[in-house]
Amino acid sequence: MGELSRNIRDMKFILYGNSEAEPVAEACSQLTQEFFREDTLRLLITSLANLNLETRKDATQVVANLQRQQVNFKLIASDYLEANLDLMDVLIQGFENIDMALHYGAMFRECIRHQIVAKYVLESEHVKKFFDYIQLANFDIAADAAATFKELLTRHKSTVAEFLTNNEEWFFADYNSKLLESGNYVTRRQAIKLLGDILLDRSNSAVMTKYVSSMDYLMILMNLLRESSKSIQIEAFHVFKLFVANQNKPAEIGNILVANRSKLLRLLADLKPDKEDERFEADKSQVLREIAALELQDLA
């Protein structure tokens, strides 16, 4: 392992340089080709647990850098990982190892920069594990898992839209019950922020339309609007306004809003971000007008 540690340190120097020397493009290109041709990524991943802490950090930085290195305008790492997707199975198991989770997590997050890798993860059973990893007792590991989950669900828009369209029923059922209704404040806050990012992305417009037609989902959002945390309330509002703005809202959605109209109008009137936000105030005024104008409808 001593020789491997030295080799990793040398690779880091080539890729990053130091205070006295900048990295040389030709050397980086040659290292990138040799690294993937010799299957060195597999060796690093499988040997990581046997290395000391400093060498693990160096290895993580080397792997991160090599994901971005282009040779003849081509990402060698993407082609390599497409042929070695089983390495993602190894990396994701690392979240369950308290000593290794942050190193494996950082490597995993760099690898899903490649669309083919993110697609593999989203289409595997692995994606379901994040609902548990995000709620691990170790705060640093849980936060790292949350960052990775966000990357998975926001970076590659066409892949994410396809995944959500094909898996919306189980995915949002788990998302709502395990994250939005979690007993952990940090989990709820991160989850409602990410949900807004997902639903407000134009690529996910078809999924958003279905989401805001669900009475059960509306009830969850209304509960989040009543949270004592203003940050959760504000993020919940950004999703709640989509239910109100839906011009083809089902009768049951409209009737719930009418039944709770007075409470909602009072709650929203008092809701203000800490910093002045003209866009928020404009959105809120529109939502208040829409709710005030709603009428009960006959259920089909």
PDB file of C-alpha atoms in Angstrom:
ATOM      1  CA  MET A   1       0.000   0.000   0.000  1.00  0.00           C
ATOM      2  CA  GLY A   2       2.987   2.280   0.481  1.00  0.00           C
ATOM      3  CA  GLU A   3       3.737   2.233  -3.242  1.00  0.00           C
ATOM      4  CA  LEU A   4       0.073   2.885  -4.099  1.00  0.00           C
ATOM      5  CA  SER A   5       0.059   5.852  -1.713  1.00  0.00           C
ATOM      6  CA  ARG A   6       3.134   7.310  -3.414  1.00  0.00           C
ATOM      7  CA  ASN A   7       1.590   6.777  -6.846  1.00  0.00           C
ATOM      8  CA  ILE A   8      -1.590   8.554  -5.782  1.00  0.00           C
ATOM      9  CA  ARG A   9       0.426  11.475  -4.435  1.00  0.00           C
ATOM     10  CA  ASP A  10       2.343  11.677  -7.728  1.00  0.00           C
ATOM     11  CA  MET A  11      -0.903  11.624  -9.724  1.00  0.00           C
ATOM     12  CA  LYS A  12      -2.302  14.449  -7.605  1.00  0.00           C
ATOM     13  CA  PHE A  13       0.829  16.520  -8.305  1.00  0.00           C
ATOM     14  CA  ILE A  14       0.520  15.959 -12.074  1.00  0.00           C
ATOM     15  CA  LEU A  15      -3.174  16.914 -12.097  1.00  0.00           C
ATOM     16  CA  TYR A  16      -3.122  19.828  -9.663  1.00  0.00           C
ATOM     17  CA  GLY A  17       0.477  21.008  -9.635  1.00  0.00           C
ATOM     18  CA  ASN A  18       1.730  22.749  -6.478  1.00  0.00           C
ATOM     19  CA  SER A  19       2.831  26.164  -5.253  1.00  0.00           C
ATOM     20  CA  GLU A  20       5.879  26.024  -7.516  1.00  0.00           C
ATOM     21  CA  ALA A  21       4.504  24.444 -10.702  1.00  0.00           C
ATOM     22  CA  GLU A  22       1.262  24.521 -12.682  1.00  0.00           C
ATOM     23  CA  PRO A  23      -0.133  21.256 -14.130  1.00  0.00           C
ATOM     24  CA  VAL A  24       1.060  20.465 -17.661  1.00  0.00           C
ATOM     25  CA  ALA A  25      -1.757  19.687 -20.122  1.00  0.00           C
ATOM     26  CA  GLU A  26       0.198  17.013 -21.979  1.00  0.00           C
ATOM     27  CA  ALA A  27       1.091  15.185 -18.768  1.00  0.00           C
ATOM     28  CA  CYS A  28      -2.528  15.352 -17.565  1.00  0.00           C
ATOM     29  CA  SER A  29      -3.718  13.928 -20.883  1.00  0.00           C
ATOM     30  CA  GLN A  30      -1.215  11.067 -20.749  1.00  0.00           C
ATOM     31  CA  LEU A  31      -2.084  10.261 -17.124  1.00  0.00           C
ATOM     32  CA  THR A  32      -5.817  10.269 -17.933  1.00  0.00           C
ATOM     33  CA  GLN A  33      -5.367   7.761 -20.744  1.00  0.00           C
ATOM     34  CA  GLU A  34      -3.125   5.460 -18.701  1.00  0.00           C
ATOM     35  CA  PHE A  35      -5.325   5.704 -15.592  1.00  0.00           C
ATOM     36  CA  PHE A  36      -8.423   4.410 -17.336  1.00  0.00           C
ATOM     37  CA  ARG A  37      -6.644   2.037 -19.686  1.00  0.00           C
ATOM     38  CA  GLU A  38      -4.971   0.278 -16.731  1.00  0.00           C
ATOM     39  CA  ASP A  39      -8.260   0.067 -14.739  1.00  0.00           C
ATOM     40  CA  THR A  40      -6.685   2.143 -11.968  1.00  0.00           C
ATOM     41  CA  LEU A  41     -10.043   3.571 -10.879  1.00  0.00           C
ATOM     42  CA  ARG A  42     -11.203   0.095  -9.878  1.00  0.00           C
ATOM     43  CA  LEU A  43      -7.978  -0.428  -7.918  1.00  0.00           C
ATOM     44  CA  LEU A  44      -8.407   2.876  -6.087  1.00  0.00           C
ATOM     45  CA  ILE A  45     -12.024   2.218  -5.182  1.00  0.00           C
ATOM     46  CA  THR A  46     -11.438  -1.322  -3.942  1.00  0.00           C
ATOM     47  CA  SER A  47      -8.263  -0.364  -2.037  1.00  0.00           C
ATOM     48  CA  LEU A  48      -9.538   2.872  -0.494  1.00  0.00           C
ATOM     49  CA  ALA A  49     -10.409   1.368   2.893  1.00  0.00           C
ATOM     50  CA  ASN A  50      -6.807   0.151   3.299  1.00  0.00           C
ATOM     51  CA  LEU A  51      -5.260   3.582   2.769  1.00  0.00           C
ATOM     52  CA  ASN A  52      -4.558   6.191   5.440  1.00  0.00           C
ATOM     53  CA  LEU A  53      -6.766   9.264   5.729  1.00  0.00           C
ATOM     54  CA  GLU A  54      -4.500  11.661   3.825  1.00  0.00           C
ATOM     55  CA  THR A  55      -4.100   9.213   0.941  1.00  0.00           C
ATOM     56  CA  ARG A  56      -7.890   8.697   0.813  1.00  0.00           C
ATOM     57  CA  LYS A  57      -8.317  12.464   0.467  1.00  0.00           C
ATOM     58  CA  ASP A  58      -5.686  12.545  -2.289  1.00  0.00           C
ATOM     59  CA  ALA A  59      -7.375   9.632  -4.091  1.00  0.00           C
ATOM     60  CA  THR A  60     -10.754  11.381  -3.928  1.00  0.00           C
ATOM     61  CA  GLN A  61      -9.248  14.544  -5.439  1.00  0.00           C
ATOM     62  CA  VAL A  62      -7.534  12.548  -8.195  1.00  0.00           C
ATOM     63  CA  VAL A  63     -10.773  10.785  -9.130  1.00  0.00           C
ATOM     64  CA  ALA A  64     -12.676  14.094  -9.128  1.00  0.00           C
ATOM     65  CA  ASN A  65     -10.151  15.755 -11.422  1.00  0.00           C
ATOM     66  CA  LEU A  66     -10.020  12.848 -13.865  1.00  0.00           C
ATOM     67  CA  GLN A  67     -13.791  12.974 -14.428  1.00  0.00           C
ATOM     68  CA  ARG A  68     -13.265  16.383 -16.061  1.00  0.00           C
ATOM     69  CA  GLN A  69     -10.109  15.668 -18.062  1.00  0.00           C
ATOM     70  CA  GLN A  70     -10.605  15.662 -21.816  1.00  0.00           C
ATOM     71  CA  VAL A  71      -8.373  13.888 -24.308  1.00  0.00           C
ATOM     72  CA  ASN A  72      -8.913  15.053 -27.887  1.00  0.00           C
ATOM     73  CA  PHE A  73     -12.085  16.833 -26.713  1.00  0.00           C
ATOM     74  CA  LYS A  74     -13.477  13.580 -25.305  1.00  0.00           C
ATOM     75  CA  LEU A  75     -14.248  12.638 -21.695  1.00  0.00           C
ATOM     76  CA  ILE A  76     -12.369   9.363 -21.277  1.00  0.00           C
ATOM     77  CA  ALA A  77     -13.932   8.831 -17.843  1.00  0.00           C
ATOM     78  CA  SER A  78     -17.449   8.683 -19.288  1.00  0.00           C
ATOM     79  CA  ASP A  79     -16.552   5.920 -21.750  1.00  0.00           C
ATOM     80  CA  TYR A  80     -14.723   3.987 -19.043  1.00  0.00           C
ATOM     81  CA  LEU A  81     -17.594   4.181 -16.564  1.00  0.00           C
ATOM     82  CA  GLU A  82     -20.131   3.190 -19.212  1.00  0.00           C
ATOM     83  CA  ALA A  83     -18.192  -0.076 -19.546  1.00  0.00           C
ATOM     84  CA  ASN A  84     -17.693  -0.441 -15.769  1.00  0.00           C
ATOM     85  CA  LEU A  85     -20.998   0.616 -14.248  1.00  0.00           C
ATOM     86  CA  ASP A  86     -20.655  -2.015 -11.534  1.00  0.00           C
ATOM     87  CA  LEU A  87     -18.242   0.379  -9.807  1.00  0.00           C
ATOM     88  CA  MET A  88     -21.252   2.535  -8.938  1.00  0.00           C
ATOM     89  CA  ASP A  89     -22.655  -0.444  -7.022  1.00  0.00           C
ATOM     90  CA  VAL A  90     -19.464  -0.469  -4.941  1.00  0.00           C
ATOM     91  CA  LEU A  91     -19.436   3.281  -4.364  1.00  0.00           C
ATOM     92  CA  ILE A  92     -23.032   3.511  -3.200  1.00  0.00           C
ATOM     93  CA  GLN A  93     -22.492   0.784  -0.626  1.00  0.00           C
ATOM     94  CA  GLY A  94     -19.852   3.097   0.819  1.00  0.00           C
ATOM     95  CA  PHE A  95     -22.557   5.346   2.275  1.00  0.00           C
ATOM     96  CA  GLU A  96     -23.139   2.585   4.828  1.00  0.00           C
ATOM     97  CA  ASN A  97     -19.511   2.646   6.037  1.00  0.00           C
ATOM     98  CA  ILE A  98     -19.150   5.505   8.503  1.00  0.00           C
ATOM     99  CA  ASP A  99     -15.369   5.776   7.990  1.00  0.00           C
ATOM    100  CA  MET A 100     -15.522   5.707   4.198  1.00  0.00           C
ATOM    101  CA  ALA A 101     -18.855   7.335   3.367  1.00  0.00           C
ATOM    102  CA  LEU A 102     -17.601  10.861   2.663  1.00  0.00           C
ATOM    103  CA  HIS A 103     -14.802   9.634   0.399  1.00  0.00           C
ATOM    104  CA  TYR A 104     -17.018   7.239  -1.536  1.00  0.00           C
ATOM    105  CA  GLY A 105     -19.783   9.842  -1.614  1.00  0.00           C
ATOM    106  CA  ALA A 106     -17.517  12.459  -3.166  1.00  0.00           C
ATOM    107  CA  MET A 107     -16.347   9.977  -5.813  1.00  0.00           C
ATOM    108  CA  PHE A 108     -19.922   8.888  -6.509  1.00  0.00           C
ATOM    109  CA  ARG A 109     -21.048  12.493  -6.965  1.00  0.00           C
ATOM    110  CA  GLU A 110     -18.242  13.186  -9.433  1.00  0.00           C
ATOM    111  CA  CYS A 111     -19.097  10.061 -11.446  1.00  0.00           C
ATOM    112  CA  ILE A 112     -22.755  11.027 -11.863  1.00  0.00           C
ATOM    113  CA  ARG A 113     -21.602  14.167 -13.687  1.00  0.00           C
ATOM    114  CA  HIS A 114     -21.709  11.790 -16.652  1.00  0.00           C
ATOM    115  CA  GLN A 115     -25.263  11.370 -17.936  1.00  0.00           C
ATOM    116  CA  ILE A 116     -24.881   7.659 -18.720  1.00  0.00           C
ATOM    117  CA  VAL A 117     -23.851   7.017 -15.107  1.00  0.00           C
ATOM    118  CA  ALA A 118     -26.678   9.081 -13.618  1.00  0.00           C
ATOM    119  CA  LYS A 119     -29.146   7.226 -15.837  1.00  0.00           C
ATOM    120  CA  TYR A 120     -27.816   3.884 -14.581  1.00  0.00           C
ATOM    121  CA  VAL A 121     -28.204   4.925 -10.948  1.00  0.00           C
ATOM    122  CA  LEU A 122     -31.704   6.355 -11.445  1.00  0.00           C
ATOM    123  CA  GLU A 123     -32.880   3.210 -13.203  1.00  0.00           C
ATOM    124  CA  SER A 124     -31.431   0.914 -10.531  1.00  0.00           C
ATOM    125  CA  GLU A 125     -32.692   0.070  -7.065  1.00  0.00           C
ATOM    126  CA  HIS A 126     -29.908   2.258  -5.688  1.00  0.00           C
ATOM    127  CA  VAL A 127     -31.948   5.440  -5.965  1.00  0.00           C
ATOM    128  CA  LYS A 128     -34.340   4.149  -3.279  1.00  0.00           C
ATOM    129  CA  LYS A 129     -31.474   3.891  -0.782  1.00  0.00           C
ATOM    130  CA  PHE A 130     -31.074   7.655  -0.684  1.00  0.00           C
ATOM    131  CA  PHE A 131     -34.352   8.032   1.208  1.00  0.00           C
ATOM    132  CA  ASP A 132     -32.589   6.221   4.068  1.00  0.00           C
ATOM    133  CA  TYR A 133     -29.087   7.658   3.620  1.00  0.00           C
ATOM    134  CA  ILE A 134     -30.453  11.215   3.845  1.00  0.00           C
ATOM    135  CA  GLN A 135     -31.757  10.399   7.325  1.00  0.00           C
ATOM    136  CA  LEU A 136     -28.671   8.667   8.736  1.00  0.00           C
ATOM    137  CA  ALA A 137     -27.796   9.667  12.301  1.00  0.00           C
ATOM    138  CA  ASN A 138     -24.371  10.947  11.224  1.00  0.00           C
ATOM    139  CA  PHE A 139     -25.068  14.541  10.129  1.00  0.00           C
ATOM    140  CA  ASP A 140     -22.099  14.863   7.747  1.00  0.00           C
ATOM    141  CA  ILE A 141     -22.930  11.646   5.902  1.00  0.00           C
ATOM    142  CA  ALA A 142     -26.644  12.525   5.743  1.00  0.00           C
ATOM    143  CA  ALA A 143     -25.795  15.975   4.334  1.00  0.00           C
ATOM    144  CA  ASP A 144     -23.436  14.434   1.779  1.00  0.00           C
ATOM    145  CA  ALA A 145     -26.138  11.968   0.709  1.00  0.00           C
ATOM    146  CA  ALA A 146     -28.624  14.852   0.375  1.00  0.00           C
ATOM    147  CA  ALA A 147     -26.177  16.756  -1.857  1.00  0.00           C
ATOM    148  CA  THR A 148     -25.736  13.668  -4.042  1.00  0.00           C
ATOM    149  CA  PHE A 149     -29.507  13.080  -4.232  1.00  0.00           C
ATOM    150  CA  LYS A 150     -30.004  16.683  -5.355  1.00  0.00           C
ATOM    151  CA  GLU A 151     -27.334  16.284  -8.022  1.00  0.00           C
ATOM    152  CA  LEU A 152     -29.008  13.112  -9.286  1.00  0.00           C
ATOM    153  CA  LEU A 153     -32.381  14.834  -9.594  1.00  0.00           C
ATOM    154  CA  THR A 154     -31.322  18.155 -11.101  1.00  0.00           C
ATOM    155  CA  ARG A 155     -28.178  17.883 -13.254  1.00  0.00           C
ATOM    156  CA  HIS A 156     -29.254  15.840 -16.300  1.00  0.00           C
ATOM    157  CA  LYS A 157     -32.663  17.278 -17.078  1.00  0.00           C
ATOM    158  CA  SER A 158     -33.838  14.954 -19.869  1.00  0.00           C
ATOM    159  CA  THR A 159     -32.762  11.856 -17.918  1.00  0.00           C
ATOM    160  CA  VAL A 160     -34.468  13.107 -14.746  1.00  0.00           C
ATOM    161  CA  ALA A 161     -37.687  13.945 -16.620  1.00  0.00           C
ATOM    162  CA  GLU A 162     -37.769  10.444 -18.117  1.00  0.00           C
ATOM    163  CA  PHE A 163     -37.104   8.854 -14.729  1.00  0.00           C
ATOM    164  CA  LEU A 164     -39.827  10.865 -12.956  1.00  0.00           C
ATOM    165  CA  THR A 165     -42.357  10.217 -15.715  1.00  0.00           C
ATOM    166  CA  ASN A 166     -41.768   6.458 -15.505  1.00  0.00           C
ATOM    167  CA  ASN A 167     -41.568   6.267 -11.706  1.00  0.00           C
ATOM    168  CA  GLU A 168     -43.661   9.156 -10.391  1.00  0.00           C
ATOM    169  CA  GLU A 169     -46.114   7.065  -8.384  1.00  0.00           C
ATOM    170  CA  TRP A 170     -43.691   5.221  -6.092  1.00  0.00           C
ATOM    171  CA  PHE A 171     -41.091   7.992  -6.144  1.00  0.00           C
ATOM    172  CA  PHE A 172     -43.338  10.783  -4.884  1.00  0.00           C
ATOM    173  CA  ALA A 173     -45.115   8.461  -2.451  1.00  0.00           C
ATOM    174  CA  ASP A 174     -41.736   7.682  -0.865  1.00  0.00           C
ATOM    175  CA  TYR A 175     -40.505  11.264  -1.192  1.00  0.00           C
ATOM    176  CA  ASN A 176     -43.533  12.642   0.622  1.00  0.00           C
ATOM    177  CA  SER A 177     -43.831  10.024   3.350  1.00  0.00           C
ATOM    178  CA  LYS A 178     -40.119   9.587   4.087  1.00  0.00           C
ATOM    179  CA  LEU A 179     -38.769  13.086   3.508  1.00  0.00           C
ATOM    180  CA  LEU A 180     -41.518  15.738   3.559  1.00  0.00           C
ATOM    181  CA  GLU A 181     -43.182  14.083   6.555  1.00  0.00           C
ATOM    182  CA  SER A 182     -39.914  13.137   8.266  1.00  0.00           C
ATOM    183  CA  GLY A 183     -39.564  13.843  11.968  1.00  0.00           C
ATOM    184  CA  ASN A 184     -36.215  15.497  11.209  1.00  0.00           C
ATOM    185  CA  TYR A 185     -36.397  19.253  10.612  1.00  0.00           C
ATOM    186  CA  VAL A 186     -33.292  19.392   8.389  1.00  0.00           C
ATOM    187  CA  THR A 187     -34.648  16.566   6.224  1.00  0.00           C
ATOM    188  CA  ARG A 188     -38.004  18.343   5.765  1.00  0.00           C
ATOM    189  CA  ARG A 189     -36.323  21.658   4.944  1.00  0.00           C
ATOM    190  CA  GLN A 190     -33.988  20.138   2.339  1.00  0.00           C
ATOM    191  CA  ALA A 191     -36.759  18.011   0.849  1.00  0.00           C
ATOM    192  CA  ILE A 192     -39.269  20.827   0.324  1.00  0.00           C
ATOM    193  CA  LYS A 193     -36.554  23.019  -1.251  1.00  0.00           C
ATOM    194  CA  LEU A 194     -35.528  20.228  -3.641  1.00  0.00           C
ATOM    195  CA  LEU A 195     -39.160  19.428  -4.474  1.00  0.00           C
ATOM    196  CA  GLY A 196     -39.656  23.044  -5.542  1.00  0.00           C
ATOM    197  CA  ASP A 197     -36.519  22.902  -7.693  1.00  0.00           C
ATOM    198  CA  ILE A 198     -37.779  19.733  -9.385  1.00  0.00           C
ATOM    199  CA  LEU A 199     -41.369  20.830 -10.014  1.00  0.00           C
ATOM    200  CA  LEU A 200     -40.472  24.343 -11.163  1.00  0.00           C
ATOM    201  CA  ASP A 201     -38.009  23.040 -13.755  1.00  0.00           C
ATOM    202  CA  ARG A 202     -39.586  23.316 -17.214  1.00  0.00           C
ATOM    203  CA  SER A 203     -38.247  19.878 -18.159  1.00  0.00           C
ATOM    204  CA  ASN A 204     -40.546  18.372 -15.524  1.00  0.00           C
ATOM    205  CA  SER A 205     -43.722  20.265 -16.474  1.00  0.00           C
ATOM    206  CA  ALA A 206     -45.732  17.093 -17.227  1.00  0.00           C
ATOM    207  CA  VAL A 207     -44.773  15.572 -13.879  1.00  0.00           C
ATOM    208  CA  MET A 208     -45.545  18.836 -12.091  1.00  0.00           C
ATOM    209  CA  THR A 209     -49.052  18.942 -13.594  1.00  0.00           C
ATOM    210  CA  LYS A 210     -49.793  15.487 -12.224  1.00  0.00           C
ATOM    211  CA  TYR A 211     -48.287  16.277  -8.826  1.00  0.00           C
ATOM    212  CA  VAL A 212     -50.451  19.355  -8.314  1.00  0.00           C
ATOM    213  CA  SER A 213     -53.571  17.378  -9.177  1.00  0.00           C
ATOM    214  CA  SER A 214     -53.206  15.161  -6.105  1.00  0.00           C
ATOM    215  CA  MET A 215     -55.389  15.898  -3.098  1.00  0.00           C
ATOM    216  CA  ASP A 216     -53.069  13.911  -0.806  1.00  0.00           C
ATOM    217  CA  TYR A 217     -50.052  15.931  -1.908  1.00  0.00           C
ATOM    218  CA  LEU A 218     -51.953  19.180  -1.370  1.00  0.00           C
ATOM    219  CA  MET A 219     -52.734  18.173   2.216  1.00  0.00           C
ATOM    220  CA  ILE A 220     -49.031  17.568   2.889  1.00  0.00           C
ATOM    221  CA  LEU A 221     -48.140  20.990   1.476  1.00  0.00           C
ATOM    222  CA  MET A 222     -50.814  22.691   3.562  1.00  0.00           C
ATOM    223  CA  ASN A 223     -49.369  21.062   6.678  1.00  0.00           C
ATOM    224  CA  LEU A 224     -45.898  22.318   5.732  1.00  0.00           C
ATOM    225  CA  LEU A 225     -47.307  25.836   5.365  1.00  0.00           C
ATOM    226  CA  ARG A 226     -48.250  25.632   9.053  1.00  0.00           C
ATOM    227  CA  GLU A 227     -44.708  24.724  10.171  1.00  0.00           C
ATOM    228  CA  SER A 228     -43.122  26.896  12.847  1.00  0.00           C
ATOM    229  CA  SER A 229     -40.030  27.245  10.648  1.00  0.00           C
ATOM    230  CA  LYS A 230     -40.315  30.219   8.303  1.00  0.00           C
ATOM    231  CA  SER A 231     -37.781  28.741   5.872  1.00  0.00           C
ATOM    232  CA  ILE A 232     -39.936  25.619   5.458  1.00  0.00           C
ATOM    233  CA  GLN A 233     -43.060  27.775   5.111  1.00  0.00           C
ATOM    234  CA  ILE A 234     -41.452  29.866   2.364  1.00  0.00           C
ATOM    235  CA  GLU A 235     -40.276  26.815   0.407  1.00  0.00           C
ATOM    236  CA  ALA A 236     -43.664  25.120   0.891  1.00  0.00           C
ATOM    237  CA  PHE A 237     -45.358  28.237  -0.511  1.00  0.00           C
ATOM    238  CA  HIS A 238     -43.367  27.923  -3.758  1.00  0.00           C
ATOM    239  CA  VAL A 239     -44.859  24.443  -4.277  1.00  0.00           C
ATOM    240  CA  PHE A 240     -48.307  25.310  -2.883  1.00  0.00           C
ATOM    241  CA  LYS A 241     -48.702  28.163  -5.387  1.00  0.00           C
ATOM    242  CA  LEU A 242     -48.508  25.593  -8.212  1.00  0.00           C
ATOM    243  CA  PHE A 243     -51.655  23.871  -6.886  1.00  0.00           C
ATOM    244  CA  VAL A 244     -53.473  27.204  -6.779  1.00  0.00           C
ATOM    245  CA  ALA A 245     -52.241  28.354 -10.204  1.00  0.00           C
ATOM    246  CA  ASN A 246     -53.303  25.122 -11.943  1.00  0.00           C
ATOM    247  CA  GLN A 247     -56.091  26.250 -14.297  1.00  0.00           C
ATOM    248  CA  ASN A 248     -57.308  22.658 -14.669  1.00  0.00           C
ATOM    249  CA  LYS A 249     -57.320  21.785 -10.989  1.00  0.00           C
ATOM    250  CA  PRO A 250     -59.620  18.865 -10.052  1.00  0.00           C
ATOM    251  CA  ALA A 251     -62.822  19.818  -8.219  1.00  0.00           C
ATOM    252  CA  GLU A 252     -61.614  18.135  -5.007  1.00  0.00           C
ATOM    253  CA  ILE A 253     -58.499  20.347  -4.968  1.00  0.00           C
ATOM    254  CA  GLY A 254     -60.570  23.505  -5.424  1.00  0.00           C
ATOM    255  CA  ASN A 255     -63.008  22.432  -2.728  1.00  0.00           C
ATOM    256  CA  ILE A 256     -60.229  21.794  -0.191  1.00  0.00           C
ATOM    257  CA  LEU A 257     -58.873  25.269  -0.865  1.00  0.00           C
ATOM    258  CA  VAL A 258     -62.357  26.766  -0.457  1.00  0.00           C
ATOM    259  CA  ALA A 259     -62.990  24.834   2.769  1.00  0.00           C
ATOM    260  CA  ASN A 260     -59.711  26.149   4.216  1.00  0.00           C
ATOM    261  CA  ARG A 261     -59.927  29.568   2.589  1.00  0.00           C
ATOM    262  CA  SER A 262     -60.095  31.755   5.690  1.00  0.00           C
ATOM    263  CA  LYS A 263     -57.206  29.924   7.405  1.00  0.00           C
ATOM    264  CA  LEU A 264     -55.090  30.038   4.243  1.00  0.00           C
ATOM    265  CA  LEU A 265     -55.733  33.735   3.634  1.00  0.00           C
ATOM    266  CA  ARG A 266     -54.750  34.601   7.207  1.00  0.00           C
ATOM    267  CA  LEU A 267     -51.669  32.389   7.151  1.00  0.00           C
ATOM    268  CA  LEU A 268     -50.425  33.640   3.792  1.00  0.00           C
ATOM    269  CA  ALA A 269     -51.101  37.292   4.641  1.00  0.00           C
ATOM    270  CA  ASP A 270     -48.651  36.979   7.541  1.00  0.00           C
ATOM    271  CA  LEU A 271     -46.032  35.043   5.561  1.00  0.00           C
ATOM    272  CA  LYS A 272     -43.038  37.215   4.704  1.00  0.00           C
ATOM    273  CA  PRO A 273     -39.416  36.333   3.922  1.00  0.00           C
ATOM    274  CA  ASP A 274     -36.730  37.888   6.127  1.00  0.00           C
ATOM    275  CA  LYS A 275     -35.449  39.992   3.218  1.00  0.00           C
ATOM    276  CA  GLU A 276     -37.703  42.077   1.021  1.00  0.00           C
ATOM    277  CA  ASP A 277     -38.601  40.064  -2.071  1.00  0.00           C
ATOM    278  CA  GLU A 278     -40.776  41.714  -4.711  1.00  0.00           C
ATOM    279  CA  ARG A 279     -41.221  38.478  -6.690  1.00  0.00           C
ATOM    280  CA  PHE A 280     -42.414  36.614  -3.589  1.00  0.00           C
ATOM    281  CA  GLU A 281     -44.880  39.378  -2.724  1.00  0.00           C
ATOM    282  CA  ALA A 282     -46.225  39.404  -6.292  1.00  0.00           C
ATOM    283  CA  ASP A 283     -46.669  35.622  -6.266  1.00  0.00           C
ATOM    284  CA  LYS A 284     -48.353  35.776  -2.863  1.00  0.00           C
ATOM    285  CA  SER A 285     -50.775  38.486  -3.985  1.00  0.00           C
ATOM    286  CA  GLN A 286     -51.725  36.392  -7.006  1.00  0.00           C
ATOM    287  CA  VAL A 287     -52.286  33.295  -4.858  1.00  0.00           C
ATOM    288  CA  LEU A 288     -54.431  35.275  -2.399  1.00  0.00           C
ATOM    289  CA  ARG A 289     -56.572  36.592  -5.264  1.00  0.00           C
ATOM    290  CA  GLU A 290     -56.982  33.119  -6.753  1.00  0.00           C
ATOM    291  CA  ILE A 291     -58.027  31.566  -3.449  1.00  0.00           C
ATOM    292  CA  ALA A 292     -60.437  34.402  -2.677  1.00  0.00           C
ATOM    293  CA  ALA A 293     -62.117  33.921  -6.067  1.00  0.00           C
ATOM    294  CA  LEU A 294     -62.585  30.123  -5.827  1.00  0.00           C
ATOM    295  CA  GLU A 295     -66.059  28.639  -5.595  1.00  0.00           C
ATOM    296  CA  LEU A 296     -67.230  25.210  -4.500  1.00  0.00           C
ATOM    297  CA  GLN A 297     -67.620  22.737  -7.333  1.00  0.00           C
ATOM    298  CA  ASP A 298     -69.712  19.613  -7.700  1.00  0.00           C
ATOM    299  CA  LEU A 299     -67.624  16.466  -7.549  1.00  0.00           C
ATOM    300  CA  ALA A 300     -68.029  14.277 -10.617  1.00  0.00           C
TER     301      ALA A 300
END
